[in-house]
Amino acid sequence: MVELRLTNTRTRGKEPFRPIDPANVRLYLCGPTVYDRAHLGNARPVVVIDVLVRLLRHVYGADHVTYVRNFTDVDDKINATALARQQEGAPGSLEDLIRQRTEETIGWYHADMDALGAARPDHEPRATDYIPQMIAMIQTLIDGGHAYARDGHVLFRVRSYADYGKLSGRSVDDMIAGARVEVAPFKEDPMDFVLWKPSDAELPGWDSPWGRGRPGWHIECSAMSLELLGESFDIHAGGIDLQFPHHENEIAQSCCAHPHGEFARVWLHNEMLQVEGKKMSKSLGNFFTVRDLLDQGIPGEVIRFVLLSTHYRKPMDWTAEKAREAEAVLRKWRGLTAGTDPAPSPSAAVIAALADDLNTAGAIAALHDLAGKGDGAGLLASARLLGLLGEDLGGWAQAPDLSAWAARLDDLRVAAKASKDFSAVDALKAALLSAGAEVRMGPAGVELVPGPDFDAAKLPQ
């Protein structure tokens, strides 16, 4: 069996991956808060973990992997969006408008991630469906002395967990000195964080032993992962921006509520995304969603290729040039594999690269080698392990039919040979080249091949 090695954020080292149960490898990825469209940075962990899940299923068996990715559908930003709609005159109660917004946003998310070739997880729990489990876990923490109720709030007592800070590598006192923490009269310690907070009459809420309220963000993932994956599971993943405080708090809650479990053995964090060398932000005007790129005509497969071209533990820079290069490569590879059946298994070089801490950049280099050797079958099987060259993502690369234009150019060429006036030939050839077509003229006739930048709208009318 292939040995996988993954970099564990918690131990800060690359380790052999040893699943708790090889017959059921379990993985949890923190999913989106569903109040708006997913931006490109949100897509990176989804695509990275999609490749990891494909690799795990290749190694351990398609039915031996359980993949969970949640939806946070109770959140102050969601409430604010729904309240704004209500104030603008939208019909229905606030709860109705919140539900409409979350349903709408989940639909957007599915459509956008589907366009990137990311398979749906085995489970997609919604936080609002697991409120009883959250309340039960909070009560367990209170009973164990790890949490306390105060003024309708329940807070986790951070100093009750001796290992707090190990994931991010900082002590509690250092965190207080170097970070902005919310100081509130109901807190025993500035670092204590909310497990439950009160809801007024206008906000969504649920009955609890501490009054009507709603859960804090961190308790949601702890409760959902416990319910679906158990007290101990193999991999917990997400963006590096979630390392602290979200993942640090998840560990504290889960390990204190269930001290006999390990929670997650391996923590995988992908680095942040930049755009043209700068941090993506609305203030810089370089913030865009996945849908923005798709609507600009950039195929989902191209976006996926660019995201995988950089190792997940390195910052990734999205550039227009990278997208153009990716499209050219994918067109070439799709041409090479057209009409070809995939090899029985991916190439050893591609598997070895992915098994080495999910080195997708190295795997793509191996795909280039296969293409250079003309191994279409091997290229197809290996690319599909990365979620590339699948039939579901190939519609964008269907070559347009340029046979009529080829025949027209050939007729002009025949006439020009007789008249010795090649101006019409040169004019049409220039127009075709300007549209992005490659013009091949030989004794057998004229062949037109659409290039990576081909635009049918630029063809002469």
Coordinates of N, CA, C and O in Angstrom, one line a residue, residues 206-293:
W206 N -33.0 29.4 20.3 CA -33.5 28.1 20.8 C -33.5 28.1 22.3 O -32.7 28.8 22.9
D207 N -34.4 27.4 22.8 CA -34.5 27.2 24.3 C -33.3 26.4 24.8 O -32.9 25.4 24.1
S208 N -32.8 26.8 25.9 CA -31.7 26.1 26.5 C -31.8 26.2 28.0 O -32.5 27.1 28.5
P209 N -31.0 25.5 28.8 CA -31.0 25.7 30.3 C -30.5 27.1 30.7 O -30.7 27.4 31.8
W210 N -29.9 27.8 29.8 CA -29.4 29.2 30.1 C -30.2 30.3 29.5 O -29.8 31.4 29.5
G211 N -31.4 29.9 29.0 CA -32.3 30.9 28.4 C -32.3 30.7 26.9 O -31.5 30.0 26.3
R212 N -33.2 31.5 26.3 CA -33.3 31.5 24.8 C -32.1 32.1 24.2 O -31.7 33.2 24.6
G213 N -31.4 31.4 23.3 CA -30.2 31.9 22.7 C -29.8 31.2 21.5 O -30.6 30.4 20.9
R214 N -28.5 31.3 21.1 CA -28.0 30.6 20.0 C -26.5 30.3 20.2 O -25.9 30.9 21.1
P215 N -25.9 29.3 19.5 CA -24.6 28.9 19.8 C -23.5 29.8 19.4 O -23.7 30.6 18.4
G216 N -22.3 29.8 20.0 CA -21.2 30.4 19.5 C -20.6 29.7 18.3 O -21.0 28.5 18.1
W217 N -19.8 30.3 17.5 CA -19.3 29.6 16.3 C -18.5 28.4 16.5 O -18.7 27.3 15.9
H218 N -17.6 28.4 17.5 CA -16.7 27.3 17.7 C -17.3 26.0 18.1 O -16.9 24.9 17.6
I219 N -18.4 26.1 18.9 CA -19.0 24.8 19.4 C -19.7 24.1 18.3 O -19.9 22.9 18.4
E220 N -20.0 24.8 17.2 CA -20.8 24.1 16.1 C -20.0 23.0 15.5 O -20.5 21.9 15.4
C221 N -18.7 23.3 15.1 CA -17.9 22.2 14.5 C -17.6 21.1 15.4 O -17.5 19.9 15.0
S222 N -17.4 21.4 16.7 CA -17.1 20.3 17.7 C -18.3 19.4 17.8 O -18.1 18.2 17.8
A223 N -19.5 19.9 17.8 CA -20.7 19.1 18.0 C -21.0 18.3 16.7 O -21.3 17.1 16.8
M224 N -20.8 18.9 15.6 CA -21.1 18.2 14.3 C -20.1 17.1 14.0 O -20.5 16.0 13.6
S225 N -18.8 17.4 14.3 CA -17.8 16.4 14.0 C -18.0 15.2 15.0 O -17.8 14.0 14.6
L226 N -18.3 15.5 16.2 CA -18.6 14.4 17.2 C -19.7 13.5 16.7 O -19.6 12.3 16.8
E227 N -20.8 14.1 16.3 CA -21.9 13.3 15.9 C -21.7 12.5 14.7 O -22.1 11.3 14.6
L228 N -20.9 13.0 13.7 CA -20.7 12.3 12.4 C -19.4 11.5 12.3 O -19.4 10.5 11.5
L229 N -18.4 11.9 13.1 CA -17.1 11.2 13.0 C -16.6 10.5 14.3 O -15.7 9.8 14.3
G230 N -17.2 10.9 15.4 CA -16.9 10.3 16.7 C -15.9 11.2 17.5 O -15.5 12.2 17.1
E231 N -15.5 10.7 18.7 CA -14.6 11.4 19.6 C -13.2 11.5 19.0 O -12.5 12.5 19.3
S232 N -12.8 10.6 18.1 CA -11.5 10.6 17.5 C -11.7 10.4 16.0 O -12.4 9.5 15.6
F233 N -11.0 11.2 15.2 CA -11.0 11.0 13.8 C -9.7 11.4 13.2 O -8.8 11.9 13.9
D234 N -9.5 11.2 11.9 CA -8.2 11.3 11.4 C -7.6 12.6 11.0 O -6.5 13.0 11.4
I235 N -8.4 13.4 10.2 CA -7.9 14.7 9.7 C -8.9 15.8 9.9 O -10.1 15.6 9.6
H236 N -8.4 16.9 10.3 CA -9.3 18.1 10.4 C -8.5 19.2 9.5 O -7.3 19.4 9.7
A237 N -9.2 19.8 8.6 CA -8.6 20.7 7.6 C -9.3 22.0 7.5 O -10.5 22.2 8.0
G238 N -8.6 23.0 7.0 CA -9.1 24.3 6.8 C -8.0 25.3 6.5 O -6.9 25.0 6.5
G239 N -8.4 26.6 6.2 CA -7.4 27.6 5.9 C -6.7 28.0 7.1 O -7.1 27.8 8.3
I240 N -5.4 28.5 6.9 CA -4.6 28.9 8.0 C -5.2 30.0 8.9 O -4.9 30.1 10.0
D241 N -6.1 30.7 8.3 CA -6.8 31.8 9.0 C -7.7 31.2 10.1 O -8.1 32.0 11.0
L242 N -8.0 30.0 10.0 CA -8.9 29.3 11.1 C -8.1 28.7 12.2 O -8.7 28.3 13.2
Q243 N -6.8 28.7 12.0 CA -5.9 28.0 13.1 C -6.2 28.6 14.4 O -6.4 27.9 15.4
F244 N -6.2 29.9 14.5 CA -6.6 30.6 15.8 C -7.5 31.7 15.4 O -7.3 32.5 14.5
P245 N -8.6 31.8 16.2 CA -9.0 31.0 17.3 C -9.8 29.8 17.1 O -10.0 29.0 18.0
H246 N -10.4 29.7 15.9 CA -11.4 28.7 15.7 C -11.0 27.2 16.0 O -11.6 26.5 16.8
H247 N -9.9 26.8 15.3 CA -9.4 25.5 15.5 C -8.9 25.2 16.9 O -9.0 24.2 17.5
E248 N -8.2 26.2 17.4 CA -7.7 26.1 18.8 C -8.8 25.9 19.8 O -8.7 25.1 20.7
N249 N -9.9 26.7 19.6 CA -11.1 26.5 20.5 C -11.8 25.2 20.3 O -12.3 24.6 21.3
E250 N -11.9 24.7 19.1 CA -12.5 23.4 18.8 C -11.7 22.3 19.6 O -12.4 21.5 20.2
I251 N -10.4 22.4 19.6 CA -9.6 21.4 20.3 C -9.9 21.4 21.8 O -10.2 20.4 22.4
A252 N -9.9 22.6 22.3 CA -10.1 22.8 23.8 C -11.5 22.3 24.2 O -11.6 21.5 25.1
Q253 N -12.5 22.7 23.5 CA -13.9 22.2 23.8 C -14.0 20.7 23.7 O -14.5 20.0 24.6
S254 N -13.6 20.1 22.6 CA -13.8 18.7 22.3 C -13.0 17.8 23.2 O -13.5 16.8 23.7
C255 N -11.7 18.2 23.5 CA -10.9 17.4 24.4 C -11.3 17.5 25.8 O -11.2 16.5 26.6
C256 N -11.9 18.6 26.2 CA -12.4 18.7 27.6 C -13.8 18.0 27.8 O -14.0 17.4 28.8
A257 N -14.6 18.1 26.7 CA -15.9 17.4 26.8 C -15.7 15.9 26.7 O -16.5 15.1 27.3
H258 N -14.7 15.4 26.0 CA -14.5 14.0 25.8 C -13.0 13.7 25.9 O -12.3 13.5 24.9
P259 N -12.5 13.7 27.2 CA -11.1 13.6 27.4 C -10.5 12.2 27.0 O -9.3 12.1 26.9
H260 N -11.3 11.2 26.8 CA -10.8 9.9 26.3 C -10.6 9.9 24.8 O -10.0 8.9 24.3
G261 N -11.1 10.9 24.1 CA -10.9 10.9 22.7 C -9.7 11.8 22.3 O -9.1 12.5 23.1
E262 N -9.3 11.7 21.0 CA -8.2 12.4 20.5 C -8.6 13.7 19.7 O -7.8 14.5 19.3
F263 N -9.9 13.8 19.5 CA -10.5 14.7 18.5 C -9.8 14.5 17.2 O -9.9 13.4 16.6
A264 N -9.0 15.4 16.6 CA -8.4 15.2 15.3 C -6.9 14.8 15.5 O -6.2 15.5 16.2
R265 N -6.5 13.8 14.8 CA -5.1 13.4 14.9 C -4.2 14.3 14.1 O -3.1 14.7 14.5
V266 N -4.6 14.6 12.9 CA -3.8 15.4 11.9 C -4.6 16.7 11.6 O -5.8 16.7 11.3
W267 N -3.8 17.8 11.6 CA -4.4 19.1 11.3 C -3.7 19.6 10.0 O -2.5 19.7 10.0
L268 N -4.5 19.8 9.0 CA -4.0 20.3 7.7 C -4.5 21.8 7.5 O -5.7 22.0 7.5
H269 N -3.6 22.7 7.2 CA -3.9 24.1 7.0 C -3.3 24.5 5.7 O -2.1 24.4 5.5
N270 N -4.2 25.0 4.8 CA -3.6 25.6 3.6 C -3.3 27.1 3.8 O -4.0 27.8 4.6
E271 N -2.3 27.6 3.1 CA -1.9 29.0 3.2 C -2.9 29.9 2.5 O -3.8 29.5 1.7
M272 N -2.7 31.2 2.6 CA -3.6 32.2 2.1 C -3.4 32.4 0.6 O -2.4 32.0 0.0
L273 N -4.4 33.1 0.0 CA -4.4 33.4 -1.4 C -4.1 34.9 -1.7 O -4.6 35.8 -0.9
Q274 N -3.3 35.2 -2.7 CA -3.1 36.6 -3.1 C -3.6 36.7 -4.6 O -3.8 35.7 -5.3
V275 N -3.8 38.0 -5.0 CA -4.1 38.3 -6.4 C -3.1 39.2 -7.0 O -2.9 40.3 -6.4
E276 N -2.5 38.8 -8.0 CA -1.4 39.6 -8.7 C -0.4 40.1 -7.7 O 0.0 41.3 -7.7
G277 N 0.0 39.3 -6.7 CA 1.0 39.6 -5.7 C 0.6 40.4 -4.5 O 1.4 40.7 -3.7
K278 N -0.8 40.7 -4.4 CA -1.3 41.4 -3.3 C -2.4 40.7 -2.6 O -3.1 39.9 -3.2
K279 N -2.5 40.9 -1.3 CA -3.6 40.3 -0.5 C -4.9 40.7 -1.1 O -5.1 41.9 -1.4
M280 N -5.8 39.7 -1.2 CA -7.1 40.0 -1.8 C -7.9 40.8 -0.8 O -8.1 40.4 0.3
S281 N -8.4 41.9 -1.2 CA -9.3 42.7 -0.3 C -10.1 43.6 -1.2 O -9.8 44.1 -2.3
K282 N -11.3 44.0 -0.6 CA -12.2 44.9 -1.3 C -11.6 46.3 -1.5 O -11.9 46.9 -2.5
S283 N -10.8 46.7 -0.5 CA -10.3 48.0 -0.5 C -9.3 48.2 -1.7 O -9.1 49.3 -2.2
L284 N -8.6 47.1 -2.1 CA -7.7 47.1 -3.2 C -8.3 46.9 -4.5 O -7.7 47.0 -5.6
G285 N -9.6 46.5 -4.5 CA -10.3 46.3 -5.8 C -10.0 45.0 -6.4 O -10.3 44.8 -7.6
N286 N -9.3 44.1 -5.7 CA -8.9 42.8 -6.3 C -9.6 41.6 -5.6 O -9.2 40.5 -5.6
F287 N -10.8 41.9 -5.0 CA -11.6 40.9 -4.4 C -12.6 40.4 -5.4 O -13.3 41.1 -6.0
F288 N -12.6 39.1 -5.6 CA -13.6 38.5 -6.4 C -14.1 37.1 -6.0 O -13.3 36.4 -5.3
T289 N -15.3 36.8 -6.4 CA -15.8 35.5 -6.0 C -15.5 34.5 -7.1 O -15.1 34.8 -8.2
V290 N -15.8 33.2 -6.8 CA -15.6 32.2 -7.8 C -16.6 32.5 -9.0 O -16.2 32.3 -10.2
R291 N -17.8 32.9 -8.6 CA -18.8 33.2 -9.7 C -18.3 34.3 -10.6 O -18.6 34.3 -11.8
D292 N -17.6 35.3 -10.0 CA -17.1 36.4 -10.8 C -16.2 35.9 -11.9 O -16.3 36.3 -13.1
L293 N -15.3 35.0 -11.6 CA -14.4 34.4 -12.6 C -15.1 33.6 -13.6 O -14.8 33.6 -14.8

